Backbone as JSON Lines, residues from 0, in Angstrom:
{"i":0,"aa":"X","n":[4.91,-16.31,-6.87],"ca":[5.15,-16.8,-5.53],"c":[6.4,-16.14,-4.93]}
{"i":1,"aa":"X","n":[7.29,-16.01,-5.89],"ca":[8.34,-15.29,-5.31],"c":[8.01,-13.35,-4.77]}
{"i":2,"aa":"X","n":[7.19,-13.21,-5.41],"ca":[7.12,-11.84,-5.42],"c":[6.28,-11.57,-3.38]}
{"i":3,"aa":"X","n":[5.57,-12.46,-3.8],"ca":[4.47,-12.98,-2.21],"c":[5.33,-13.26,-0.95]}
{"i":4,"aa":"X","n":[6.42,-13.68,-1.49],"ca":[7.18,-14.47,-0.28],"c":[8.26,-13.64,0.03]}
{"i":5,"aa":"X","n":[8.5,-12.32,-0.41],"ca":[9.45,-10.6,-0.22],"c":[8.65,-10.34,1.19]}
{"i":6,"aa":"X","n":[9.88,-9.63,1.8],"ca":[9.24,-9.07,2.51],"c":[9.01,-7.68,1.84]}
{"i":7,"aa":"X","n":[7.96,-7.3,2.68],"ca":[7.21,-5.85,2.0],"c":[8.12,-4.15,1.55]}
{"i":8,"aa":"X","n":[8.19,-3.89,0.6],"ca":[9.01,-2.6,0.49],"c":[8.48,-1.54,1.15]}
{"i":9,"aa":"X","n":[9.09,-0.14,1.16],"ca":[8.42,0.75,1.87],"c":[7.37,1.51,1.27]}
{"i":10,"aa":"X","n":[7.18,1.16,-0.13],"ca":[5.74,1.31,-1.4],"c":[4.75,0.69,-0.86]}
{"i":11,"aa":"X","n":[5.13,-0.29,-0.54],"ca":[4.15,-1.36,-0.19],"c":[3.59,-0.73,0.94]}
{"i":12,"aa":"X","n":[4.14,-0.01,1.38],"ca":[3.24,0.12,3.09],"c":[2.27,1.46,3.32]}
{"i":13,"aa":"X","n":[2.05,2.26,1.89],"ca":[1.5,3.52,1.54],"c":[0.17,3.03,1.23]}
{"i":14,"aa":"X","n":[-0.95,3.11,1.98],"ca":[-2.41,2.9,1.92],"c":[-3.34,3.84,1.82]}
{"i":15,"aa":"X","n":[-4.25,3.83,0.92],"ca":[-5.31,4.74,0.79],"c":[-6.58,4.24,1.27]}
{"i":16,"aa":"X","n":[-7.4,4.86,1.86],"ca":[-8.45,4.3,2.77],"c":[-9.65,5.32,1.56]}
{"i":17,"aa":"X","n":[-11.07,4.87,1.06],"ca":[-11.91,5.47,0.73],"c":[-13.25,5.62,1.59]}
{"i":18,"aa":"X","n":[-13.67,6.14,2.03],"ca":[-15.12,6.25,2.58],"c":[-15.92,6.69,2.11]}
{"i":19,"aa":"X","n":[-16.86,5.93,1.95],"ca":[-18.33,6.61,1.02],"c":[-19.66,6.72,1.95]}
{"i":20,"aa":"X","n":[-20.44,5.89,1.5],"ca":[-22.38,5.83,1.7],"c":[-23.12,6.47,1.28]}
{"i":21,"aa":"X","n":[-24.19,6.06,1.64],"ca":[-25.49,6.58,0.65],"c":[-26.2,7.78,1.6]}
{"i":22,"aa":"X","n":[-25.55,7.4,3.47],"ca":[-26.56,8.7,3.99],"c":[-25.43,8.81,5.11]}
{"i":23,"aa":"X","n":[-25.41,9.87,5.61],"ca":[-24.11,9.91,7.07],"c":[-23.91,9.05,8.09]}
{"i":24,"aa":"X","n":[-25.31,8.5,8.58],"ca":[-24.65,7.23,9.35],"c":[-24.17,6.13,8.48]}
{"i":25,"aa":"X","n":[-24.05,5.99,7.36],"ca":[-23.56,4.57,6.8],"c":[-21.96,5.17,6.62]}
{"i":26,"aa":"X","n":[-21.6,6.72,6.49],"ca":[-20.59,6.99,6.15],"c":[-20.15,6.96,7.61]}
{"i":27,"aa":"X","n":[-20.25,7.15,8.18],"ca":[-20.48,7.33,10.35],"c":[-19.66,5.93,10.23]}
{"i":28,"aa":"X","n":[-20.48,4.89,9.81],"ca":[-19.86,3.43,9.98],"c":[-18.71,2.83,9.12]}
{"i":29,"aa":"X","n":[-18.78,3.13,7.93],"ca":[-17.86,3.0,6.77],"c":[-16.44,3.63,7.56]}
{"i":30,"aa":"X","n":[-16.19,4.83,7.61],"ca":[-15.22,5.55,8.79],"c":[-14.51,4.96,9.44]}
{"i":31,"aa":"X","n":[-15.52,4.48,10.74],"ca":[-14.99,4.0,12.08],"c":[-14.77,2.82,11.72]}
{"i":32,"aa":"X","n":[-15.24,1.68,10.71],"ca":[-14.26,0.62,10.48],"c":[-12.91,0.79,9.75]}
{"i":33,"aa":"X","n":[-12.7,1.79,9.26],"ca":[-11.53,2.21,8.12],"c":[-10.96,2.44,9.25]}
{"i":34,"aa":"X","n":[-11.19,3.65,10.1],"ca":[-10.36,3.92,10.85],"c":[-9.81,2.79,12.29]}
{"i":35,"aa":"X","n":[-10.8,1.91,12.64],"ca":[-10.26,0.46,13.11],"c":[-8.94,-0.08,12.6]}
{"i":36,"aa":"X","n":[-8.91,-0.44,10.48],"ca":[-8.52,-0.99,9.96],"c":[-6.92,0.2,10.26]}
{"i":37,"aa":"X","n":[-6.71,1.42,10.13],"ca":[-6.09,1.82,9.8],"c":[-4.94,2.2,11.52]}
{"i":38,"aa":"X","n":[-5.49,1.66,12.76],"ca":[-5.03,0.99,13.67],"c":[-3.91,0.02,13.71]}
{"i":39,"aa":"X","n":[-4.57,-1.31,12.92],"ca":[-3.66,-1.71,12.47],"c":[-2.82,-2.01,11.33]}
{"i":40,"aa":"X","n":[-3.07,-1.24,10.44],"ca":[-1.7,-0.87,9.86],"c":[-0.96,-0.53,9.88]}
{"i":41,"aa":"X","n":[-1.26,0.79,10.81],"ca":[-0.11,1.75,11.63],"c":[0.78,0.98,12.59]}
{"i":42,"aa":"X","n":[0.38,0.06,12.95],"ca":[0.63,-0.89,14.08],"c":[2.58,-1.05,13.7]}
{"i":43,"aa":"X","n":[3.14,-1.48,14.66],"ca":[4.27,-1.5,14.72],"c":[5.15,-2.5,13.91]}
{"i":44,"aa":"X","n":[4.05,-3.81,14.17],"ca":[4.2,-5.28,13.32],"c":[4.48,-4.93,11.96]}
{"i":45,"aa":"X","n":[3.4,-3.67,11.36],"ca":[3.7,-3.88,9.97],"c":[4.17,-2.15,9.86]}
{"i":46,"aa":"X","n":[3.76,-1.37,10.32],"ca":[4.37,0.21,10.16],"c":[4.18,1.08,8.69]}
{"i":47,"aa":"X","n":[2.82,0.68,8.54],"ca":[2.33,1.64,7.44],"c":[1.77,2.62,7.4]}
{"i":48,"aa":"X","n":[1.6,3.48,5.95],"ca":[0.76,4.96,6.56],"c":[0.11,4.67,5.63]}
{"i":49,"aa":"X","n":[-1.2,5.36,6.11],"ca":[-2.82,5.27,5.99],"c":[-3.03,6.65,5.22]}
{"i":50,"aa":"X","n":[-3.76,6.69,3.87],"ca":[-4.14,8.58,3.86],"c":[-5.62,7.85,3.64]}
{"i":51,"aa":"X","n":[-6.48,8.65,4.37],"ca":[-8.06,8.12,4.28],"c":[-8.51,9.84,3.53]}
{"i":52,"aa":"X","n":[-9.38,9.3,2.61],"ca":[-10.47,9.99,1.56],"c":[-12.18,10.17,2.34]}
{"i":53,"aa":"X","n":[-12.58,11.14,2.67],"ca":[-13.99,10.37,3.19],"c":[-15.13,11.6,2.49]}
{"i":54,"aa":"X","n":[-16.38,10.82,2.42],"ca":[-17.58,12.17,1.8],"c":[-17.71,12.76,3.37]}
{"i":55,"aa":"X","n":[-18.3,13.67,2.85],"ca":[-19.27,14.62,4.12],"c":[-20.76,15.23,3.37]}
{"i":56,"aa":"X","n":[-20.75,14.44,2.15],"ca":[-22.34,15.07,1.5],"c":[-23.12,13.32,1.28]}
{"i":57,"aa":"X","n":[-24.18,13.61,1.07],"ca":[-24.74,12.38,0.71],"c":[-24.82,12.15,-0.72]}
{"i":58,"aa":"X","n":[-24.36,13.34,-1.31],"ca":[-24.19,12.99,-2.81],"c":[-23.47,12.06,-3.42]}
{"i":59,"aa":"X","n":[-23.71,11.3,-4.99],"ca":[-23.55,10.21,-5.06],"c":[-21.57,10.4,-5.47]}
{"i":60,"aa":"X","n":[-21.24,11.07,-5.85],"ca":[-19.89,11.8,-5.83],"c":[-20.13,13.08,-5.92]}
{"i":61,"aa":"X","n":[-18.89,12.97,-4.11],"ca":[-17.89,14.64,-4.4],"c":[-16.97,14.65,-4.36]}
{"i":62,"aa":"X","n":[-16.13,16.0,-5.08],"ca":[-15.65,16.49,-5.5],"c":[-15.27,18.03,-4.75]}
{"i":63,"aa":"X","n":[-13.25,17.62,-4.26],"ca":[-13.01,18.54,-3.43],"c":[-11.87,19.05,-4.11]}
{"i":64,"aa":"X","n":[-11.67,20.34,-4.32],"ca":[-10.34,20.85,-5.18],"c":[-9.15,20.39,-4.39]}
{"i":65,"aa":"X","n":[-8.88,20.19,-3.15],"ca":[-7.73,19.82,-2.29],"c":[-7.3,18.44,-2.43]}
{"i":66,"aa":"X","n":[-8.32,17.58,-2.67],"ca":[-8.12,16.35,-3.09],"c":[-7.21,15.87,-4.78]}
């Protein structure tokens, strides 16, 4: 409880966003709610950064050397 009741460090505010699906519009949608979500995180109230991961194949995992 004590740990809950901190306010947030600047660790704390480093977010990773994943995007997947099974075909491009589900990844289309998966996205644009991440990227909703990642609106407000950025948001001023809380002032976090977002790194979002997303597919661009419909394969069931990929795999990008830059990643």
């Amino acid at each position: 409880m004590q740990l809950e009741s901190q306010n947030p460090g600047l660790w704390n505010k480093n977010i990773l966003h994943f995007a997947g699906g099974f075909d491009l519009p589900s990844q289309a949608i998966l996205k644009y709610y991440l990227q909703q979500y990642e609106q407000v995180v950025e948001d001023t109230s809380f002032g976090g950064n977002v790194t979002t991961f997303s597919k661009t194949s419909s394969a069931p995992i990929q795999i990008t050397a830059s990643d």
